[in-house]
Amino acid sequence: MADRLNGTRILILETREEAQFSKLLAEQGAEVVQCPMFTIHDAPDPAPVEAWIRRAIDKPFDDLVLMTGEGLRRIMKLARARGLDAALVAALSGSRKFIRGPKPGKALREVGLEPQQTTEKPTTEGVIEMLGKLDLRGHRIGLQLYPDKDHSALTGALAAQGAEVDAVLPYAYDASAADANIVTAIDEMAEGRIDSIALTNLGQVRRLIEAAKAHGSEAKLRAGFERTLIASVGPAVSGELAAHGLRTDVSPADEAYFMRPLISAMATALAERKPATTR
């Protein structure tokens, strides 16, 4: 049912699925308050990225594995700056292309390329499962990584299959630059201007706590949580909340740990609550 969240303000924290989540909430009538958790920059040292681009051109990869759309866009940005973009696209056109979820596919299509296979689950484990079904012995694999993640399970799995992995990390996160956004969100909750906060990964909980401590706002954050419906997408997030002495108010029913079931659980819980925001 549409409009189940009319008149509510929902705080969401930036994730790779933020745009989709925001759209789904807005379709239900919510006013979505977005809080970027970090800013994205090009890799601080472009030399390794450029070297990877040149290797891809000089000796095209058998397979290309893209973990994020942002990664390919950053690679293409540097390739254009070096006058190598056309050569890179031509080289990648001959590689089999495997992607983690739909966003890398969109980035590929922006340069006229198509993926051969997309993970069923947009996770590292999903990539390992997808590639584990292939014979990769002797294959040179170009692997685009993303920051703040231990990728050893993926690279180890590929090496165990006999592949030669050539990895590149084309961008970096700057968390400190987004601290002001988080402090503002904490203030909004503490002032009772947020009906619910929707948490979709445990890193968001850690980041909130860290930023609050760094800016002397931990007491205000806890006061804000007391006034706000806390929605958790699943056990990992709820466990992290509990580790910090925080509760979970709602979570998807029937172990359906996805966005739509989370939104349904929020709508039901908010309908039962007396409006508390002071706009």
XYZ file of C-alpha atoms in Angstrom:
279
model
C 0.000 0.000 0.000
C 1.276 3.432 -0.916
C 1.373 6.383 1.465
C 1.854 4.224 4.576
C 4.587 6.590 5.744
C 2.807 9.888 5.068
C 3.800 12.571 7.553
C 6.911 10.762 8.791
C 10.561 11.806 8.616
C 12.912 8.868 8.124
C 16.667 9.202 8.608
C 18.817 6.985 6.398
C 22.582 6.784 6.399
C 24.494 6.715 3.167
C 25.144 3.286 1.711
C 25.713 1.922 -1.773
C 21.968 1.235 -1.925
C 20.964 4.672 -0.627
C 19.255 5.904 -3.789
C 17.057 2.809 -4.050
C 16.192 2.862 -0.357
C 15.332 6.555 -0.484
C 13.094 5.987 -3.510
C 11.206 3.143 -1.826
C 10.626 5.217 1.306
C 9.488 8.259 -0.675
C 7.037 6.072 -2.614
C 5.401 5.311 0.738
C 5.045 9.034 1.485
C 7.998 9.502 3.839
C 10.137 12.602 3.979
C 13.603 11.089 3.659
C 16.454 12.732 5.552
C 19.738 11.559 4.040
C 22.993 11.623 5.972
C 26.181 11.010 3.961
C 28.576 8.942 6.072
C 31.681 9.691 4.010
C 32.871 11.476 0.907
C 34.597 9.755 -2.003
C 37.890 10.870 -3.533
C 40.127 9.580 -6.293
C 42.931 7.322 -5.071
C 45.483 9.588 -3.346
C 48.241 8.152 -5.535
C 47.044 7.712 -9.134
C 50.222 5.919 -10.249
C 49.109 2.361 -9.308
C 45.738 2.939 -10.972
C 47.366 4.238 -14.149
C 49.771 1.290 -14.152
C 46.794 -1.095 -13.880
C 45.087 0.658 -16.810
C 48.210 0.321 -18.941
C 48.568 -3.372 -18.061
C 44.928 -3.906 -19.020
C 45.603 -2.289 -22.402
C 48.979 -3.900 -23.106
C 47.833 -7.392 -22.177
C 44.037 -7.538 -21.892
C 42.601 -9.505 -18.995
C 40.819 -12.779 -19.593
C 38.226 -11.717 -17.019
C 37.247 -8.463 -15.332
C 35.522 -8.408 -11.925
C 33.875 -5.134 -10.930
C 32.783 -4.684 -7.329
C 31.260 -1.196 -7.686
C 30.075 1.185 -10.380
C 32.013 3.978 -8.662
C 35.217 2.014 -9.185
C 34.839 1.738 -12.951
C 33.874 5.410 -13.241
C 37.004 6.447 -11.323
C 39.149 4.205 -13.533
C 37.623 5.692 -16.685
C 38.076 9.229 -15.316
C 41.826 8.682 -14.959
C 42.011 6.878 -18.314
C 40.405 9.903 -20.014
C 42.822 12.247 -18.274
C 45.718 10.199 -19.681
C 44.172 9.818 -23.141
C 43.799 6.070 -22.636
C 40.018 5.705 -22.396
C 39.360 4.451 -25.932
C 42.189 1.942 -25.704
C 40.982 0.726 -22.326
C 37.405 0.208 -23.491
C 38.673 -1.667 -26.518
C 40.831 -3.897 -24.320
C 38.018 -4.601 -21.856
C 35.593 -5.435 -24.645
C 37.395 -8.746 -25.118
C 37.319 -9.700 -21.425
C 34.540 -11.597 -19.736
C 32.969 -9.160 -17.303
C 31.537 -10.214 -13.933
C 29.794 -7.728 -11.663
C 28.612 -7.484 -8.053
C 25.045 -6.284 -8.416
C 23.429 -3.929 -10.949
C 25.416 -0.717 -10.373
C 28.663 -1.892 -12.024
C 26.503 -3.010 -14.963
C 25.174 0.516 -15.356
C 28.712 1.893 -15.296
C 29.781 -0.615 -17.948
C 26.905 0.377 -20.219
C 27.946 4.022 -19.905
C 31.104 3.111 -21.849
C 29.331 0.793 -24.292
C 30.128 -2.521 -22.610
C 27.916 -5.270 -21.210
C 28.468 -7.676 -18.307
C 28.474 -11.400 -18.956
C 27.216 -12.313 -15.487
C 25.819 -10.578 -12.394
C 25.850 -11.990 -8.867
C 22.587 -13.292 -7.459
C 23.594 -11.637 -4.163
C 25.354 -8.239 -4.368
C 28.000 -9.210 -1.815
C 31.604 -10.373 -1.803
C 30.342 -13.827 -0.876
C 28.060 -13.667 -3.902
C 31.037 -12.887 -6.140
C 33.029 -15.780 -4.674
C 30.077 -18.110 -5.236
C 29.570 -16.909 -8.819
C 33.234 -17.238 -9.790
C 33.627 -20.498 -7.886
C 31.547 -22.233 -10.565
C 34.053 -21.321 -13.293
C 37.333 -22.838 -14.410
C 39.780 -19.969 -13.875
C 43.054 -21.892 -14.101
C 45.649 -19.768 -15.840
C 43.277 -16.805 -16.244
C 44.474 -13.246 -15.731
C 41.763 -11.477 -13.768
C 41.455 -7.718 -13.424
C 39.796 -7.092 -10.049
C 38.422 -3.683 -9.039
C 38.188 -3.322 -5.268
C 36.600 -0.739 -2.967
C 37.907 0.853 0.268
C 37.483 -0.112 3.918
C 37.042 -3.796 3.206
C 39.263 -6.818 3.748
C 39.240 -8.467 0.321
C 41.533 -11.363 1.232
C 38.707 -13.923 1.093
C 37.978 -12.975 -2.517
C 41.574 -12.741 -3.703
C 42.405 -15.958 -1.856
C 39.491 -17.795 -3.457
C 40.557 -16.690 -6.938
C 44.182 -17.642 -6.321
C 43.043 -21.053 -5.057
C 41.244 -21.553 -8.375
C 44.539 -21.012 -10.192
C 43.890 -17.456 -11.383
C 46.429 -14.641 -11.559
C 44.776 -11.659 -9.867
C 45.639 -8.065 -10.783
C 43.761 -5.843 -8.313
C 43.195 -2.090 -8.361
C 41.736 0.289 -5.749
C 40.714 3.426 -7.688
C 39.133 5.532 -4.932
C 39.212 6.286 -1.212
C 36.704 7.222 1.478
C 37.100 10.320 3.630
C 34.986 9.782 6.719
C 36.049 12.907 8.607
C 34.698 15.193 5.894
C 31.201 13.869 6.592
C 31.279 14.293 10.371
C 29.275 17.528 10.163
C 26.454 15.630 8.429
C 26.365 13.059 11.215
C 26.399 15.657 14.005
C 23.485 17.445 12.316
C 21.556 14.153 12.093
C 22.215 13.491 15.779
C 20.864 16.955 16.635
C 17.738 16.269 14.562
C 17.064 13.054 16.464
C 17.735 14.616 19.853
C 15.289 17.409 19.032
C 12.567 14.898 18.166
C 12.488 15.833 14.493
C 13.094 12.284 13.225
C 10.396 9.608 13.472
C 12.628 6.665 12.635
C 16.233 5.873 11.778
C 16.704 2.968 9.363
C 19.970 1.072 9.760
C 21.008 -1.293 6.994
C 24.557 -2.305 7.951
C 26.495 -2.551 11.192
C 29.164 -0.119 9.965
C 26.569 2.645 10.207
C 26.133 2.011 13.936
C 29.886 2.078 14.507
C 30.269 5.234 12.473
C 27.513 7.023 14.400
C 29.100 6.123 17.728
C 32.610 7.096 16.590
C 31.513 10.470 15.206
C 29.408 11.204 18.301
C 32.353 10.456 20.605
C 34.723 12.545 18.478
C 32.433 15.578 18.693
C 31.212 15.247 22.271
C 27.726 14.264 21.125
C 27.458 10.732 22.519
C 24.938 11.692 25.230
C 22.903 13.578 22.649
C 22.986 10.549 20.313
C 21.676 8.268 23.049
C 18.980 10.797 23.895
C 18.042 10.914 20.218
C 17.801 7.131 20.049
C 15.455 7.219 23.045
C 13.066 9.459 21.087
C 13.379 7.696 17.725
C 12.057 4.402 16.372
C 15.149 2.308 15.642
C 14.711 0.065 12.602
C 17.315 -2.627 11.912
C 17.511 -4.639 8.707
C 18.681 -7.770 10.491
C 20.643 -9.595 13.218
C 24.073 -8.172 12.389
C 22.860 -4.594 12.817
C 20.788 -5.461 15.881
C 23.790 -7.198 17.426
C 25.946 -4.145 16.895
C 23.280 -1.922 18.468
C 23.112 -4.249 21.470
C 26.903 -4.196 21.805
C 26.631 -0.449 22.401
C 23.720 -0.776 24.822
C 21.153 0.287 22.221
C 17.847 -1.372 21.415
C 16.184 -2.463 18.193
C 12.529 -1.482 17.884
C 11.633 -3.106 14.578
C 13.170 -5.566 12.152
C 11.764 -7.374 9.101
C 9.460 -10.299 9.803
C 10.159 -13.907 8.797
C 13.911 -13.365 8.434
C 13.325 -11.320 5.274
C 16.313 -9.057 5.754
C 15.764 -6.698 2.832
C 14.650 -3.132 2.223
C 10.978 -3.661 1.384
C 10.249 -5.882 4.423
C 12.127 -3.380 6.590
C 9.954 -0.552 5.276
C 6.804 -2.612 5.944
C 7.898 -3.234 9.530
C 8.618 0.473 9.992
C 5.243 1.494 8.576
C 3.400 -0.855 10.921
C 5.342 0.291 13.971
C 5.056 3.987 13.147
C 1.313 3.687 12.635
C 1.043 2.415 16.192
C 3.128 5.210 17.665
C 1.760 8.545 18.688
C 3.297 11.242 16.428
C 6.232 12.672 18.326
C 8.006 14.963 15.906
C 8.061 18.692 16.514
C 8.321 20.351 13.168
